[in-house]
Coordinates of C-alpha atoms in Angstrom, one line a residue:
M1 CA -24.1 8.5 82.8
S2 CA -25.3 5.6 80.6
D3 CA -26.0 8.1 77.8
I4 CA -22.3 9.3 77.6
K5 CA -20.6 8.3 74.4
K6 CA -17.1 7.2 75.2
L7 CA -14.3 8.1 72.8
T8 CA -13.0 4.8 71.2
T9 CA -10.6 3.5 68.6
A10 CA -12.0 2.2 65.3
S11 CA -12.0 -1.3 67.0
G12 CA -14.1 0.1 69.8
K13 CA -11.5 0.4 72.5
P14 CA -12.2 3.4 74.8
Y15 CA -9.2 5.7 75.3
S16 CA -8.5 9.1 76.9
E17 CA -5.5 10.6 75.2
N18 CA -6.7 12.1 71.9
E19 CA -4.7 15.3 71.9
N20 CA -1.3 14.6 73.4
T21 CA 1.1 12.1 71.9
M22 CA 3.2 9.8 74.1
T23 CA 6.7 11.2 74.3
V24 CA 10.0 10.5 76.2
G25 CA 9.7 13.2 78.8
A26 CA 7.9 16.5 78.4
R27 CA 10.1 17.6 75.5
G28 CA 11.3 14.3 74.2
P29 CA 10.5 12.6 70.9
V30 CA 7.4 10.7 70.0
L31 CA 7.1 7.0 70.8
L32 CA 6.3 4.5 68.1
Q33 CA 4.0 2.6 70.5
D34 CA 1.4 5.3 70.6
F35 CA -0.9 3.5 68.2
I36 CA -3.7 6.1 68.6
L37 CA -1.4 8.6 66.8
H38 CA -0.8 6.1 64.0
E39 CA -4.5 5.2 63.7
K40 CA -5.5 8.8 63.5
M41 CA -2.9 9.7 61.0
A42 CA -3.1 6.6 58.9
H43 CA -6.9 7.0 58.5
F44 CA -6.5 10.7 57.8
N45 CA -4.0 10.1 55.1
R46 CA -6.5 7.9 53.3
E47 CA -9.5 10.2 53.4
R48 CA -9.1 11.8 50.0
L49 CA -8.6 10.3 46.6
P50 CA -6.8 11.0 44.3
E51 CA -5.8 14.5 45.5
R52 CA -3.2 15.1 48.2
V53 CA -5.0 15.2 51.5
V54 CA -3.5 18.7 52.0
H55 CA -1.6 20.9 49.6
A56 CA -3.7 19.6 46.7
K57 CA -3.4 22.8 44.6
G58 CA 0.1 23.5 43.6
T59 CA 2.8 24.4 41.1
G60 CA 6.4 23.6 40.8
A61 CA 9.7 24.4 39.1
F62 CA 13.2 23.1 38.9
G63 CA 16.3 25.0 39.7
K64 CA 19.5 24.9 41.7
L65 CA 21.0 25.6 45.0
T66 CA 24.4 27.4 45.0
V67 CA 26.4 27.3 48.2
T68 CA 27.9 30.8 49.0
H69 CA 29.0 30.5 52.6
D70 CA 30.9 27.9 54.7
I71 CA 28.8 26.1 57.3
T72 CA 31.0 23.0 57.6
N73 CA 31.5 23.8 61.3
Y74 CA 27.8 22.9 61.7
T75 CA 27.2 20.1 59.2
R76 CA 29.2 17.4 57.3
A77 CA 26.5 17.2 54.6
K78 CA 28.3 16.8 51.3
I79 CA 26.0 19.4 49.6
F80 CA 27.6 22.1 51.9
S81 CA 31.1 20.7 51.8
K82 CA 32.6 23.7 49.9
I83 CA 31.6 27.1 48.6
G84 CA 30.5 27.0 45.0
N85 CA 28.8 23.6 45.2
E86 CA 25.6 23.4 43.1
C87 CA 22.7 21.0 43.5
K88 CA 19.6 20.5 41.4
I89 CA 16.3 21.2 43.2
L90 CA 12.6 21.0 42.7
L91 CA 10.4 23.5 44.6
R92 CA 6.7 22.9 44.8
F93 CA 4.4 25.7 46.1
S94 CA 0.9 25.0 47.2
T95 CA -2.1 26.2 49.1
V96 CA -3.0 24.0 52.2
G97 CA -6.7 23.6 52.7
G98 CA -8.1 24.0 49.2
E99 CA -9.0 21.4 46.6
K100 CA -7.0 21.0 43.4
G101 CA -9.3 23.4 41.6
S102 CA -9.4 26.1 44.3
A103 CA -8.2 29.7 43.7
D104 CA -4.5 30.6 44.1
S105 CA -5.5 33.8 46.1
E106 CA -7.4 32.0 48.9
R107 CA -6.4 33.0 52.4
D108 CA -4.2 30.1 53.4
P109 CA -0.6 29.3 54.2
R110 CA 1.5 28.4 51.2
G111 CA 3.4 25.2 51.1
F112 CA 7.1 25.5 50.3
A113 CA 8.5 22.0 49.6
L114 CA 12.0 21.6 48.4
K115 CA 13.7 18.5 47.0
F116 CA 17.5 18.6 46.8
Y117 CA 19.0 15.9 44.5
T118 CA 22.2 15.4 46.4
E119 CA 25.0 12.8 45.9
D120 CA 24.1 11.3 49.3
G121 CA 20.4 10.9 48.4
N122 CA 17.4 13.1 48.0
W123 CA 16.8 15.6 50.8
D124 CA 13.2 16.9 51.2
L125 CA 12.7 20.1 53.2
V126 CA 8.9 20.4 53.5
G127 CA 7.7 23.6 55.0
N128 CA 5.5 26.6 54.5
N129 CA 5.7 30.4 53.9
T130 CA 5.2 30.8 57.7
P131 CA 7.7 29.9 60.4
V132 CA 5.0 28.5 62.7
F133 CA 1.9 26.3 62.5
F134 CA -1.5 26.0 64.0
V135 CA -0.9 23.0 66.2
K136 CA 2.2 21.4 67.9
D137 CA 1.2 17.8 68.4
P138 CA 0.6 15.5 65.4
K139 CA -2.6 14.0 67.0
K140 CA -4.2 17.5 66.4
F141 CA -3.3 17.7 62.7
G142 CA -6.2 15.7 61.2
D143 CA -8.7 17.4 63.4
F144 CA -7.4 20.8 62.4
I145 CA -7.4 20.1 58.6
H146 CA -11.0 18.8 58.9
T147 CA -12.0 22.3 60.0
Q148 CA -10.4 23.8 56.9
K149 CA -12.1 21.4 54.5
R150 CA -15.9 21.0 54.1
D151 CA -18.7 20.7 56.5
P152 CA -19.9 17.0 56.5
K153 CA -23.5 18.1 56.2
T154 CA -23.5 21.1 53.9
N155 CA -20.3 20.3 51.9
L156 CA -19.5 24.0 52.3
K157 CA -16.5 25.7 53.9
S158 CA -17.5 26.6 57.4
P159 CA -16.1 29.6 59.3
T160 CA -17.9 28.2 62.4
M161 CA -15.8 25.0 62.3
M162 CA -12.6 27.0 61.8
W163 CA -13.1 29.5 64.6
D164 CA -14.6 26.9 66.9
F165 CA -11.3 24.9 66.6
W166 CA -9.1 27.9 66.9
S167 CA -10.9 29.3 69.9
L168 CA -10.6 25.9 71.7
N169 CA -6.9 25.7 70.8
P170 CA -5.1 28.9 71.8
E171 CA -1.8 27.4 70.6
S172 CA -3.1 28.3 67.1
L173 CA -3.1 32.0 67.8
H174 CA 0.3 32.8 66.4
Q175 CA -0.4 31.2 63.0
V176 CA -3.9 32.6 63.0
M177 CA -2.5 36.1 63.3
I178 CA -0.2 35.5 60.4
L179 CA -2.9 33.9 58.3
M180 CA -5.3 36.9 59.0
S181 CA -2.7 39.4 58.1
D182 CA -1.9 40.2 54.4
R183 CA 0.8 37.5 54.6
G184 CA -2.2 35.1 54.3
T185 CA -2.8 36.3 50.7
P186 CA 0.6 36.5 48.9
A187 CA 0.4 38.3 45.6
S188 CA 2.7 35.8 43.9
L189 CA 4.8 32.8 44.7
R190 CA 7.9 34.7 43.8
N191 CA 7.2 37.3 46.5
L192 CA 7.0 35.1 49.6
H193 CA 9.5 33.7 52.1
G194 CA 9.9 30.0 52.8
F195 CA 10.6 28.2 56.0
G196 CA 11.5 24.7 57.1
S197 CA 9.3 25.7 60.1
H198 CA 10.4 22.7 62.2
T199 CA 13.5 22.5 64.3
F200 CA 16.0 20.2 62.6
S201 CA 19.5 19.3 63.5
M202 CA 22.9 19.4 61.9
I203 CA 25.8 17.1 62.6
N204 CA 29.4 18.0 61.7
A205 CA 32.5 15.9 61.0
D206 CA 33.3 15.7 64.7
N207 CA 29.8 14.2 65.4
E208 CA 28.7 17.4 67.2
R209 CA 25.0 18.3 66.9
V210 CA 23.3 21.6 66.8
W211 CA 19.6 22.5 66.3
V212 CA 18.7 24.5 63.2
K213 CA 15.9 26.3 61.5
F214 CA 15.9 26.9 57.8
H215 CA 14.8 30.2 56.2
F216 CA 14.5 31.1 52.5
K217 CA 14.2 34.9 51.9
T218 CA 12.7 36.0 48.6
Q219 CA 15.0 38.3 46.7
Q220 CA 12.1 39.7 44.8
G221 CA 10.7 41.4 47.9
I222 CA 7.5 40.6 49.8
K223 CA 4.3 41.5 48.0
N224 CA 0.8 40.6 49.3
F225 CA -2.8 41.2 48.4
T226 CA -5.2 42.9 50.7
G227 CA -8.3 40.9 51.5
A228 CA -10.3 42.9 48.9
E229 CA -7.6 42.4 46.2
A230 CA -7.4 38.6 46.9
N231 CA -11.2 38.3 46.6
E232 CA -11.1 40.2 43.3
M233 CA -8.3 38.0 41.9
R234 CA -10.4 34.9 42.5
G235 CA -12.8 36.1 39.9
I236 CA -10.2 37.5 37.5
D237 CA -7.8 34.6 37.4
P238 CA -8.0 31.7 39.9
D239 CA -4.6 30.4 38.6
H240 CA -2.8 33.7 38.8
A241 CA 0.1 32.5 40.9
Q242 CA 0.9 29.5 38.7
R243 CA 0.6 31.8 35.6
D244 CA 2.9 34.4 37.1
L245 CA 5.6 31.8 37.9
V246 CA 5.4 30.1 34.5
E247 CA 5.6 33.4 32.7
A248 CA 8.5 34.8 34.8
I249 CA 10.6 31.7 34.2
G250 CA 9.6 31.6 30.6
N251 CA 10.9 35.2 30.3
K252 CA 14.1 34.2 32.0
D253 CA 13.2 36.3 35.0
F254 CA 14.4 33.6 37.3
P255 CA 13.2 34.0 40.9
T256 CA 15.8 33.5 43.7
W257 CA 15.8 33.1 47.5
A258 CA 18.6 33.5 50.0
M259 CA 19.0 30.3 52.0
K260 CA 19.8 31.0 55.7
I261 CA 19.8 29.1 59.0
Q262 CA 19.4 29.8 62.6
V263 CA 21.6 27.7 64.9
M264 CA 21.1 26.8 68.6
T265 CA 23.5 24.6 70.6
E266 CA 22.2 21.8 72.7
T267 CA 23.2 23.7 75.9
E268 CA 21.3 26.8 74.7
A269 CA 18.3 24.7 74.1
K270 CA 18.3 23.3 77.6
D271 CA 18.5 26.9 79.0
F272 CA 16.0 28.4 76.6
P273 CA 13.0 30.2 78.2
F274 CA 10.5 28.2 76.1
N275 CA 10.5 24.9 74.3
P276 CA 12.7 25.3 71.2
F277 CA 11.0 22.4 69.5
D278 CA 7.5 24.0 69.7
L279 CA 6.2 24.6 66.2
T280 CA 4.0 27.4 67.3
K281 CA 7.0 29.5 68.4
V282 CA 9.8 31.3 66.5
W283 CA 13.4 31.7 67.7
P284 CA 14.1 35.4 68.2
Q285 CA 16.6 36.5 65.5
G286 CA 18.1 38.9 68.0
D287 CA 19.3 35.9 70.0
F288 CA 19.8 33.5 67.1
P289 CA 20.8 35.6 64.0
L290 CA 20.3 34.4 60.5
I291 CA 23.5 32.8 59.0
E292 CA 24.0 32.9 55.2
V293 CA 24.2 29.6 53.4
G294 CA 23.4 30.0 49.7
T295 CA 21.0 30.9 47.0
I296 CA 18.3 28.9 45.3
E297 CA 17.1 29.8 41.8
L298 CA 14.2 28.5 39.8
N299 CA 15.0 28.4 36.1
Q300 CA 13.0 25.5 34.5
I301 CA 9.3 24.8 34.3
P302 CA 8.6 21.0 34.2
S303 CA 7.9 19.7 30.8
N304 CA 4.9 17.7 32.0
Y305 CA 3.0 19.0 35.0
F306 CA 1.5 15.6 36.0
A307 CA 4.7 13.7 35.7
E308 CA 6.9 16.1 37.5
V309 CA 4.7 18.1 39.8
E310 CA 1.5 16.1 40.5
Q311 CA 3.6 12.9 41.0
S312 CA 6.3 14.7 43.0
A313 CA 6.4 13.3 46.6
F314 CA 8.0 15.0 49.5
A315 CA 8.6 13.7 53.0
P316 CA 10.5 15.3 55.9
A317 CA 11.8 11.9 56.8
H318 CA 14.1 12.2 53.7
V319 CA 17.2 13.8 55.1
V320 CA 20.9 13.2 54.2
D321 CA 24.0 12.6 56.3
G322 CA 24.8 15.7 58.3
I323 CA 21.1 16.8 58.6
S324 CA 18.7 15.1 60.9
Y325 CA 15.7 15.4 63.1
S326 CA 14.8 16.9 66.5
P327 CA 12.2 16.1 69.2
D328 CA 9.7 18.5 67.5
R329 CA 6.5 16.6 68.0
M330 CA 5.0 17.7 64.7
L331 CA 8.1 16.8 62.8
Q332 CA 8.2 13.4 64.5
G333 CA 4.6 12.8 63.4
R334 CA 5.3 13.9 59.9
L335 CA 8.2 11.4 59.6
L336 CA 5.7 8.7 59.7
S337 CA 2.6 10.2 58.1
Y338 CA 4.1 11.9 55.0
P339 CA 5.8 8.7 53.5
D340 CA 2.6 6.8 54.4
A341 CA 0.5 9.4 52.5
Q342 CA 2.7 9.1 49.4
R343 CA 2.5 5.3 49.4
Y344 CA -1.3 5.6 49.6
R345 CA -1.5 8.2 46.9
L346 CA 1.2 7.0 44.4
G347 CA 2.0 3.4 45.5
S348 CA 4.7 1.7 47.5
N349 CA 7.2 2.3 44.8
Y350 CA 6.6 6.1 44.6
E351 CA 10.4 6.8 44.8
Q352 CA 10.9 5.0 41.5
I353 CA 8.9 7.7 39.7
P354 CA 11.6 9.7 37.8
V355 CA 10.9 13.0 39.6
N356 CA 11.3 11.3 43.0
R357 CA 14.2 9.0 42.1
C358 CA 17.6 9.7 43.4
P359 CA 19.8 10.4 40.4
F360 CA 22.8 8.8 42.1
A361 CA 23.2 5.4 43.7
V362 CA 20.2 3.6 45.2
N363 CA 20.9 0.2 46.7
N364 CA 18.4 -1.7 48.9
Y365 CA 16.3 -4.8 49.2
Q366 CA 12.9 -3.4 48.5
R367 CA 11.1 -5.5 46.0
D368 CA 7.7 -6.0 44.3
G369 CA 4.6 -3.9 45.0
L370 CA 2.6 -1.9 42.5
M371 CA 4.5 -0.2 39.7
A372 CA 7.9 -1.6 40.3
V373 CA 9.6 -0.2 37.2
N374 CA 13.3 -0.2 38.0
G375 CA 14.0 -3.8 37.2
N376 CA 12.9 -4.9 40.6
G377 CA 16.4 -5.9 41.6
E378 CA 16.6 -8.4 38.7
D379 CA 18.2 -11.6 40.0
S380 CA 20.0 -10.1 43.0
P381 CA 19.2 -11.2 46.6
N382 CA 16.2 -9.6 48.2
Y383 CA 17.4 -10.1 51.8
F384 CA 20.2 -8.7 54.0
P385 CA 22.8 -9.8 55.0
N386 CA 23.7 -12.3 52.2
S387 CA 26.8 -13.9 50.8
F388 CA 26.3 -12.8 47.1
D389 CA 26.4 -9.1 46.7
D390 CA 28.8 -6.3 47.8
I391 CA 26.3 -3.9 49.5
V392 CA 27.5 -2.9 52.9
A393 CA 26.2 -0.7 55.7
D394 CA 28.7 2.2 55.9
E395 CA 29.4 2.9 59.6
S396 CA 30.8 6.3 58.8
Y397 CA 27.2 7.6 58.3
K398 CA 26.2 6.6 61.8
E399 CA 24.7 9.5 63.8
P400 CA 25.6 10.3 67.4
A401 CA 22.9 9.4 70.0
M402 CA 20.4 12.1 70.7
E403 CA 20.5 13.2 74.4
L404 CA 17.0 13.3 75.9
D405 CA 15.7 15.0 79.0
S406 CA 13.9 12.0 80.5
T407 CA 13.6 8.2 80.3
I408 CA 10.0 8.3 81.5
A409 CA 7.4 7.8 78.8
G410 CA 3.9 9.1 79.0
W411 CA 1.2 11.4 77.6
Y412 CA 2.6 14.8 78.5
D413 CA 0.2 17.8 78.1
R414 CA 1.5 19.8 75.2
N415 CA 0.2 23.0 77.0
A416 CA 1.4 22.2 80.5
E417 CA 3.0 24.9 82.7
G418 CA 6.0 26.2 80.9
E419 CA 4.6 25.2 77.5
N420 CA 1.4 27.4 77.6
D421 CA 2.5 30.9 76.6
H422 CA 0.4 31.2 73.4
Y423 CA 0.1 35.0 73.6
T424 CA 3.5 36.7 73.9
Q425 CA 4.7 36.1 70.4
P426 CA 1.4 36.9 68.7
G427 CA 1.3 40.1 70.7
I428 CA 4.8 41.0 69.6
L429 CA 3.8 40.3 66.0
F430 CA 0.8 42.6 66.2
R431 CA 2.5 45.5 68.1
K432 CA 6.1 45.5 66.9
V433 CA 6.3 43.7 63.6
M434 CA 3.2 44.9 61.8
T435 CA 2.9 48.4 60.4
D436 CA -0.2 50.5 61.2
Q437 CA -1.7 49.6 57.9
E438 CA -0.9 45.9 58.3
R439 CA -2.6 46.0 61.8
K440 CA -5.7 47.6 60.2
N441 CA -5.8 45.0 57.4
T442 CA -5.4 42.2 59.9
V443 CA -8.2 43.4 62.1
A444 CA -10.4 43.8 59.0
N445 CA -9.6 40.3 57.8
I446 CA -10.3 38.8 61.2
V447 CA -13.7 40.6 61.4
G448 CA -14.6 39.5 57.9
A449 CA -13.7 35.9 58.7
M450 CA -15.4 35.8 62.1
S451 CA -18.6 37.4 60.7
G452 CA -19.3 34.1 59.0
I453 CA -19.6 32.2 62.3
S454 CA -23.2 31.0 62.7
G455 CA -25.4 28.7 64.6
P456 CA -26.4 28.3 68.3
K457 CA -22.8 28.4 69.5
R458 CA -21.9 31.6 67.6
D459 CA -21.6 33.9 70.6
V460 CA -19.7 31.3 72.6
I461 CA -17.2 30.8 69.9
I462 CA -16.8 34.6 69.2
N463 CA -16.4 35.4 72.9
R464 CA -13.9 32.6 73.5
Q465 CA -11.8 33.7 70.5
L466 CA -12.0 37.4 71.6
C467 CA -10.4 36.4 74.9
H468 CA -7.4 35.0 73.1
F469 CA -7.0 38.3 71.1
F470 CA -7.3 40.3 74.3
R471 CA -4.6 38.2 76.0
A472 CA -2.3 38.8 73.0
D473 CA -3.0 42.5 72.8
I474 CA -5.7 44.7 74.4
G475 CA -5.9 46.9 71.3
L476 CA -6.3 43.9 69.0
G477 CA -9.1 42.5 71.1
M478 CA -10.9 45.8 71.3
A479 CA -10.6 46.5 67.6
V480 CA -12.0 43.0 66.7
A481 CA -14.8 43.3 69.2
Q482 CA -15.8 46.7 67.9
G483 CA -15.8 45.3 64.3
L484 CA -18.0 42.5 65.3
G485 CA -20.4 44.7 67.2
V486 CA -19.6 42.9 70.5
T487 CA -19.9 44.8 73.8
V488 CA -16.8 44.1 75.9
G489 CA -17.9 43.3 79.4
D490 CA -16.0 43.0 82.6
N491 CA -16.2 39.2 82.5
M492 CA -14.4 39.1 79.2
M493 CA -11.7 41.5 80.3
A494 CA -11.2 39.5 83.5
H495 CA -10.6 36.3 81.5
A496 CA -8.2 38.2 79.3

């Protein structure tokens, strides 16, 4: 027993909860006092310089949101106060795991980060081109991203690391299935959907709250590369996606997306068969149909990439009155880690950079720090309250209290009974959503990716992952096993 290495904090304190964040009840929000979460995320945010830790390779464009439908029964946000309202936006697309010089056609989710410049402040909706994610607790995020980066010994991308993590975390299966389909290699940024991914909330003029998910449906149609086509494009033009977007907008072929929402009441959430705040799950559209909101259009390429795209900073914490958060654990973790990452990357005054600055009123008592370029408050007071200025806290913006399911705080297993169905939705995706050709391509992509697993644990990792595929769909498991040359034994089928 003396040879066992105990898991410790950076200061040497042993601890046990490295995968589950402390929450208020099994489905409640994250507690600020869980310092292990903050230590992991704060260190993770500072691991790379000067690139973004994730989403390093990206491109962006300006445009507008036009409101086409009335959703004021759900939200009092001024941006949606009447049909016909327009709002300037910035949309940044990106790959997730690659470095700044990586190829646009890599198999990877695509970031879909929107900044709405509203009269009530800037609203950042920071999602992906997928409605789900690989993990559902923020403590898992840094560990997951490490497996998508480079091996600490060889400095090479490692299929072994990736599949070892995924095989040990079955909650990843839904996103893995999407990633390994042709949706993992979009043909262009104009031909993909966007999602807020997380569950958010909306609050109306009567202080009533509903839970929402945001969808952005491309009006150009979905277009993906096969695995072979994506590999070929890496050698032909590693910047093909950025080139395509720049040229389309330059030719006034402005891409558009239909903005839609799904809405769930608080009562429906309590009676829902699974956790509606689980980022690895989708809400069935048959139960929660898409509701039309508006249209976003991209019509202007930034005049300087570094100033307006590289320096752009997004954070899900930036919401506006009428739009708010939910107990989604990953969202709660991002509320802290994203602004922290931007302060590290761009400095404490990153919101003074023109592309990030609210074009309307900004009144606060933040002063000093690196690159304070807005006059630094000049001679006005730097404390609140005071007897000299006329800045007030407007009580009309106060949100209603969020009703929680428990007052007991603790480390609740994210995959406890009732939270551990990792297979139903991936199985439905494979059997009912994908076409025959998409299923064949997905299996081929999985086999190709898993063929790179090496080392003494190769068979263990492969067999463990195969069990997940079998649990999702027997046909999927059999096809992948056959492609890898693995004989399926009774033991594997029993575990499935």
